[in-house]
Short mmCIF file of C-alpha atoms in Angstrom, two decimals:
data_model
loop_
_atom_site.label_atom_id
_atom_site.label_comp_id
_atom_site.label_asym_id
_atom_site.label_seq_id
_atom_site.Cartn_x
_atom_site.Cartn_y
_atom_site.Cartn_z
CA UNK A 1 -13.06 9.14 12.75
CA UNK A 2 -10.22 7.00 12.10
CA UNK A 3 -9.02 6.63 8.06
CA UNK A 4 -7.37 4.21 6.32
CA UNK A 5 -5.96 4.26 2.71
CA UNK A 6 -6.09 0.72 0.87
CA UNK A 7 -2.68 0.38 -0.73
CA UNK A 8 -1.71 -2.40 -3.16
CA UNK A 9 1.27 -4.23 -3.43
CA UNK A 10 1.10 -3.69 -7.31
CA UNK A 11 5.24 -3.47 -8.65
CA UNK A 12 6.24 -6.52 -5.76
CA UNK A 13 5.08 -10.02 -4.29
CA UNK A 14 4.03 -10.08 -0.51
CA UNK A 15 6.78 -12.64 -0.33
CA UNK A 16 9.12 -9.41 -0.74
CA UNK A 17 8.00 -7.28 1.97
CA UNK A 18 10.53 -7.26 4.76
CA UNK A 19 8.14 -7.96 7.74
CA UNK A 20 7.10 -11.30 5.96
CA UNK A 21 10.30 -12.68 4.62
CA UNK A 22 11.74 -11.92 8.74
CA UNK A 23 8.96 -13.98 9.14
CA UNK A 24 9.55 -16.48 7.16
CA UNK A 25 13.23 -16.81 7.45
CA UNK A 26 12.51 -16.99 11.67
CA UNK A 27 10.48 -20.33 10.62
CA UNK A 28 13.43 -21.43 9.20
CA UNK A 29 12.40 -24.92 8.35
CA UNK A 30 15.01 -27.75 6.96
CA UNK A 31 14.54 -28.67 3.02
CA UNK A 32 13.59 -32.23 4.11
CA UNK A 33 10.73 -30.80 6.53
CA UNK A 34 7.19 -30.21 4.66
CA UNK A 35 5.14 -29.03 7.63
CA UNK A 36 6.18 -26.23 10.26
CA UNK A 37 6.35 -27.15 13.88
CA UNK A 38 3.57 -25.25 16.12
CA UNK A 39 6.39 -23.96 18.63
CA UNK A 40 8.63 -22.68 15.50
CA UNK A 41 5.14 -20.85 14.38
CA UNK A 42 4.60 -19.56 17.63
CA UNK A 43 7.94 -17.82 18.45
CA UNK A 44 8.27 -16.69 15.12
CA UNK A 45 5.14 -14.52 15.41
CA UNK A 46 6.20 -13.54 19.01
CA UNK A 47 9.89 -12.24 17.08
CA UNK A 48 8.25 -10.96 14.39
CA UNK A 49 6.26 -8.97 16.88
CA UNK A 50 9.02 -7.78 18.93
CA UNK A 51 11.23 -7.08 15.61
CA UNK A 52 8.73 -5.06 14.00
CA UNK A 53 6.39 -3.83 16.90
CA UNK A 54 6.62 -0.08 15.35
CA UNK A 55 6.08 -1.03 11.90
CA UNK A 56 2.91 0.78 9.92
CA UNK A 57 2.74 -2.61 8.32
CA UNK A 58 2.78 -5.17 11.38
CA UNK A 59 -0.74 -5.11 11.17
CA UNK A 60 -1.12 -6.48 7.72
CA UNK A 61 1.23 -9.27 8.31
CA UNK A 62 -0.42 -10.06 11.54
CA UNK A 63 -3.68 -10.50 9.43
CA UNK A 64 -2.17 -12.77 6.97
CA UNK A 65 -0.80 -15.08 9.26
CA UNK A 66 -4.25 -15.46 10.83
CA UNK A 67 -5.80 -15.97 7.58
CA UNK A 68 -3.62 -18.69 7.09
CA UNK A 69 -3.84 -20.18 10.82
CA UNK A 70 -7.95 -20.13 9.97
CA UNK A 71 -7.49 -22.14 6.75
CA UNK A 72 -5.09 -24.55 8.46
CA UNK A 73 -5.76 -25.00 12.02
CA UNK A 74 -4.07 -28.28 12.08
CA UNK A 75 -1.23 -29.18 9.88
CA UNK A 76 1.27 -25.93 8.42
CA UNK A 77 2.65 -27.24 5.26
CA UNK A 78 5.28 -24.80 3.77
CA UNK A 79 4.08 -25.30 0.05
CA UNK A 80 0.60 -23.96 1.64
CA UNK A 81 2.39 -20.97 3.14
CA UNK A 82 4.14 -20.03 0.09
CA UNK A 83 1.66 -19.75 -2.35
CA UNK A 84 -0.69 -18.83 -0.03
CA UNK A 85 1.40 -15.55 0.40
CA UNK A 86 2.60 -14.74 -3.33
CA UNK A 87 -1.02 -15.35 -4.33
CA UNK A 88 -2.08 -12.89 -1.92
CA UNK A 89 -2.42 -9.08 -2.28
CA UNK A 90 -2.07 -6.37 0.36
CA UNK A 91 -5.68 -5.31 0.10
CA UNK A 92 -6.86 -8.58 1.30
CA UNK A 93 -5.69 -7.77 4.85
CA UNK A 94 -6.84 -4.37 5.33
CA UNK A 95 -8.16 -4.81 9.02
CA UNK A 96 -10.31 -1.86 10.71
CA UNK A 97 -13.42 -1.85 12.97
CA UNK A 98 -16.85 -0.35 12.08
CA UNK A 99 -15.94 3.39 12.64
CA UNK A 100 -13.13 2.87 10.33
CA UNK A 101 -13.29 5.38 6.76
CA UNK A 102 -11.03 3.22 4.07
CA UNK A 103 -10.31 5.36 1.16
CA UNK A 104 -10.02 2.85 -2.09
CA UNK A 105 -9.27 3.01 -5.57
CA UNK A 106 -12.48 0.59 -6.89
CA UNK A 107 -10.10 -1.55 -8.39
CA UNK A 108 -8.55 -2.12 -4.70
CA UNK A 109 -12.18 -2.63 -3.38
CA UNK A 110 -12.96 -5.43 -5.09
CA UNK A 111 -14.33 -8.67 -3.75
CA UNK A 112 -14.96 -6.44 -0.52
CA UNK A 113 -18.39 -4.89 1.11
CA UNK A 114 -18.95 -2.23 3.25
CA UNK A 115 -22.03 -1.07 5.18
CA UNK A 116 -22.08 2.61 3.34
CA UNK A 117 -20.06 3.40 0.03
CA UNK A 118 -19.48 6.90 -1.39
CA UNK A 119 -18.47 6.90 -4.99
CA UNK A 120 -16.74 9.50 -6.53
CA UNK A 121 -16.96 9.97 -10.70
CA UNK A 122 -15.31 12.93 -11.52
CA UNK A 123 -15.56 13.04 -15.52
CA UNK A 124 -16.17 9.32 -15.36
CA UNK A 125 -16.63 8.20 -18.66
CA UNK A 126 -18.83 4.83 -19.03
CA UNK A 127 -19.31 4.00 -22.53
CA UNK A 128 -16.54 1.00 -22.91
CA UNK A 129 -17.60 -2.53 -21.20
CA UNK A 130 -14.84 -2.51 -19.26
CA UNK A 131 -15.86 1.28 -17.51
CA UNK A 132 -19.21 -0.39 -17.29
CA UNK A 133 -17.91 -3.32 -15.09
CA UNK A 134 -15.73 -0.91 -12.63
CA UNK A 135 -18.93 1.37 -12.17
CA UNK A 136 -21.03 -2.49 -11.48
CA UNK A 137 -18.05 -3.28 -9.29
CA UNK A 138 -18.26 -0.48 -7.50
CA UNK A 139 -22.03 0.14 -7.06
CA UNK A 140 -22.17 -2.90 -5.55
CA UNK A 141 -20.20 -2.53 -2.72
CA UNK A 142 -22.61 -1.17 -0.91
CA UNK A 143 -24.55 -3.45 1.28
CA UNK A 144 -26.79 -0.43 3.27
CA UNK A 145 -26.15 2.80 1.34
CA UNK A 146 -24.44 4.07 -1.78
CA UNK A 147 -23.80 8.08 -2.43
CA UNK A 148 -22.44 8.87 -5.61
CA UNK A 149 -20.98 12.08 -6.34
CA UNK A 150 -20.80 12.68 -10.10
CA UNK A 151 -20.44 15.79 -12.31
CA UNK A 152 -21.83 14.06 -15.63
CA UNK A 153 -26.08 13.01 -16.68
CA UNK A 154 -24.56 9.59 -16.68
CA UNK A 155 -27.36 8.33 -13.95
CA UNK A 156 -29.71 10.68 -14.79
CA UNK A 157 -32.21 8.15 -16.49
CA UNK A 158 -32.00 6.02 -13.20
CA UNK A 159 -34.67 5.03 -11.01
CA UNK A 160 -34.46 3.06 -7.96
CA UNK A 161 -36.81 3.35 -4.44
CA UNK A 162 -35.58 5.27 -2.14
CA UNK A 163 -33.49 7.27 -4.04
CA UNK A 164 -32.46 10.98 -3.81
CA UNK A 165 -31.23 13.40 -6.04
CA UNK A 166 -29.36 16.77 -5.04
CA UNK A 167 -27.57 19.06 -7.10
CA UNK A 168 -24.68 20.82 -5.95
CA UNK A 169 -23.66 23.48 -8.34
CA UNK A 170 -20.87 24.82 -5.59
CA UNK A 171 -16.98 25.02 -7.15
CA UNK A 172 -14.63 23.05 -5.10
CA UNK A 173 -10.83 24.39 -5.11
CA UNK A 174 -8.24 21.64 -5.55
CA UNK A 175 -6.92 19.85 -2.23
CA UNK A 176 -4.46 21.51 0.23
CA UNK A 177 -2.28 18.38 0.50
CA UNK A 178 -2.39 14.82 -1.29
CA UNK A 179 -0.40 11.89 -0.79
CA UNK A 180 1.68 9.89 -3.75
CA UNK A 181 3.05 6.58 -3.17
CA UNK A 182 6.50 5.77 -5.38
CA UNK A 183 7.03 2.75 -6.88
CA UNK A 184 10.26 1.38 -8.06
CA UNK A 185 10.25 3.31 -11.64
CA UNK A 186 10.10 6.61 -9.08
CA UNK A 187 13.32 5.53 -7.44
CA UNK A 188 17.52 5.10 -8.57
CA UNK A 189 17.32 1.33 -7.54
CA UNK A 190 21.25 0.36 -7.79
CA UNK A 191 21.48 3.88 -5.62
CA UNK A 192 20.58 1.14 -2.72
CA UNK A 193 23.35 -1.23 -3.06
CA UNK A 194 25.86 0.58 -1.02
CA UNK A 195 23.62 1.30 1.74
CA UNK A 196 21.75 -1.68 2.95
CA UNK A 197 23.24 -1.21 6.54
CA UNK A 198 21.17 2.02 6.43
CA UNK A 199 18.17 0.64 5.17
CA UNK A 200 18.39 -2.12 7.47
CA UNK A 201 17.82 0.04 10.42
CA UNK A 202 14.71 1.45 8.82
CA UNK A 203 10.67 0.59 9.43
CA UNK A 204 7.72 0.96 7.64
CA UNK A 205 6.34 4.66 8.82
CA UNK A 206 9.63 5.88 9.34
CA UNK A 207 10.14 9.81 8.33
CA UNK A 208 12.30 10.66 6.23
CA UNK A 209 13.93 14.33 5.12
CA UNK A 210 13.66 15.51 1.59
CA UNK A 211 16.79 17.60 0.79
CA UNK A 212 17.04 18.11 -3.03
CA UNK A 213 16.60 14.47 -5.11
CA UNK A 214 17.10 12.40 -2.06
CA UNK A 215 15.36 11.51 1.38
CA UNK A 216 17.89 11.31 4.33
CA UNK A 217 16.87 9.50 7.50
CA UNK A 218 16.73 10.55 10.67
CA UNK A 219 20.17 10.98 11.30
CA UNK A 220 20.81 13.25 8.31
CA UNK A 221 22.30 10.24 6.12
CA UNK A 222 20.88 9.64 2.76
CA UNK A 223 19.31 6.73 2.05
CA UNK A 224 17.36 7.26 -0.83
CA UNK A 225 17.14 9.38 -4.64
CA UNK A 226 14.78 9.82 -6.71
CA UNK A 227 14.63 8.74 -10.53
CA UNK A 228 15.21 11.03 -13.13
CA UNK A 229 11.73 10.45 -14.69
CA UNK A 230 10.27 11.55 -10.66
CA UNK A 231 12.71 14.05 -10.75
CA UNK A 232 10.66 15.99 -13.92
CA UNK A 233 6.99 14.31 -11.98
CA UNK A 234 8.32 17.02 -9.16
CA UNK A 235 9.20 19.84 -11.47
CA UNK A 236 5.53 19.05 -12.71
CA UNK A 237 3.82 19.43 -9.56
CA UNK A 238 5.78 22.82 -8.25
CA UNK A 239 4.74 23.72 -11.95
CA UNK A 240 1.02 23.26 -10.70
CA UNK A 241 2.03 25.08 -7.58
CA UNK A 242 3.17 21.97 -5.00
CA UNK A 243 6.10 20.98 -3.42
CA UNK A 244 6.51 18.36 -1.40
CA UNK A 245 5.63 18.80 2.42
CA UNK A 246 6.96 15.63 4.15
CA UNK A 247 8.11 11.98 3.47
CA UNK A 248 8.11 8.33 5.27
CA UNK A 249 9.07 4.83 4.63
CA UNK A 250 5.67 3.00 2.97
CA UNK A 251 7.21 -0.15 2.22
CA UNK A 252 10.88 -1.88 2.33
CA UNK A 253 10.97 -4.76 0.21
CA UNK A 254 13.70 -7.15 -1.73
CA UNK A 255 14.69 -6.17 -5.21
CA UNK A 256 17.14 -8.53 -7.36
CA UNK A 257 18.93 -6.59 -9.56
CA UNK A 258 19.09 -8.02 -13.32
CA UNK A 259 23.14 -7.47 -13.50
CA UNK A 260 24.48 -8.78 -11.01
CA UNK A 261 21.27 -11.09 -9.54
CA UNK A 262 22.04 -10.05 -5.93
CA UNK A 263 18.92 -9.17 -4.06
CA UNK A 264 18.92 -6.12 -1.79
CA UNK A 265 16.57 -4.50 0.57
CA UNK A 266 14.91 -0.99 -1.47
CA UNK A 267 12.59 1.63 0.12
CA UNK A 268 9.50 2.66 -1.45
CA UNK A 269 8.11 6.24 0.15
CA UNK A 270 5.30 7.96 0.61
CA UNK A 271 5.38 11.35 -0.26
CA UNK A 272 2.60 14.45 0.94
CA UNK A 273 2.96 17.01 -1.57
CA UNK A 274 1.01 20.61 -0.65
CA UNK A 275 -0.13 23.54 -2.33
CA UNK A 276 1.76 26.57 -1.97
CA UNK A 277 -1.86 28.49 -0.93
CA UNK A 278 -2.23 26.16 1.61
CA UNK A 279 1.16 26.83 2.84
CA UNK A 280 0.45 30.67 3.35
CA UNK A 281 -2.49 30.25 5.26
#
């Protein structure tokens, strides 16, 4: 079955996502024009599809555009579009059909509902009011069936109609691999300044190669370096038996250098770590 990870844009505004910024630039309305012509809007959508056809973020952009069209069917105001984008979250536009499995944190699932919810509560502490609110949010995402996996007695005193309790003492091993989405603090931001021509050739979803503390594009050219902090995190992962298996572009976003006030494109990558035991198999 198809599975999708509901991601968030913590650390950057959707306005700075490369695909969305391209769409806005194609609209290019004059300063004294306050509405967007339908022909220009249609052409911008077509150009977006042609330019980012292979981008894994195109679906998000198209869903966002459709949502704005649905709430503004007649007149499209520039100011309304600007506010709509800046106040939106990436998880607001996660699409998928009824056969799609969505993987999400509790926070990212807020405001959404699903027919079936499987809630994983490992060592969950519900003593604080904030934790209780989180648990309430998670449980009320389910419209029909709720399955809770937990390793505590948190719900032992709960009763409900049609509730079934199953005890499983099987010990599960650590995952063979897992994904890590890097943020601004995990990469050397100024390193991108001299690599704008290389970053501009990449799209979300493009495969990158790990080479020590850097990532290479398909032509073997360095396009990213990890921050010192994240290099330490890689060493911690190695100590736990995990090594980087693969990498790819997760997001390409605009970032403003506070010292120069210059805006540049940066890459936020996705890394896949694999356990050494899994490699032996």
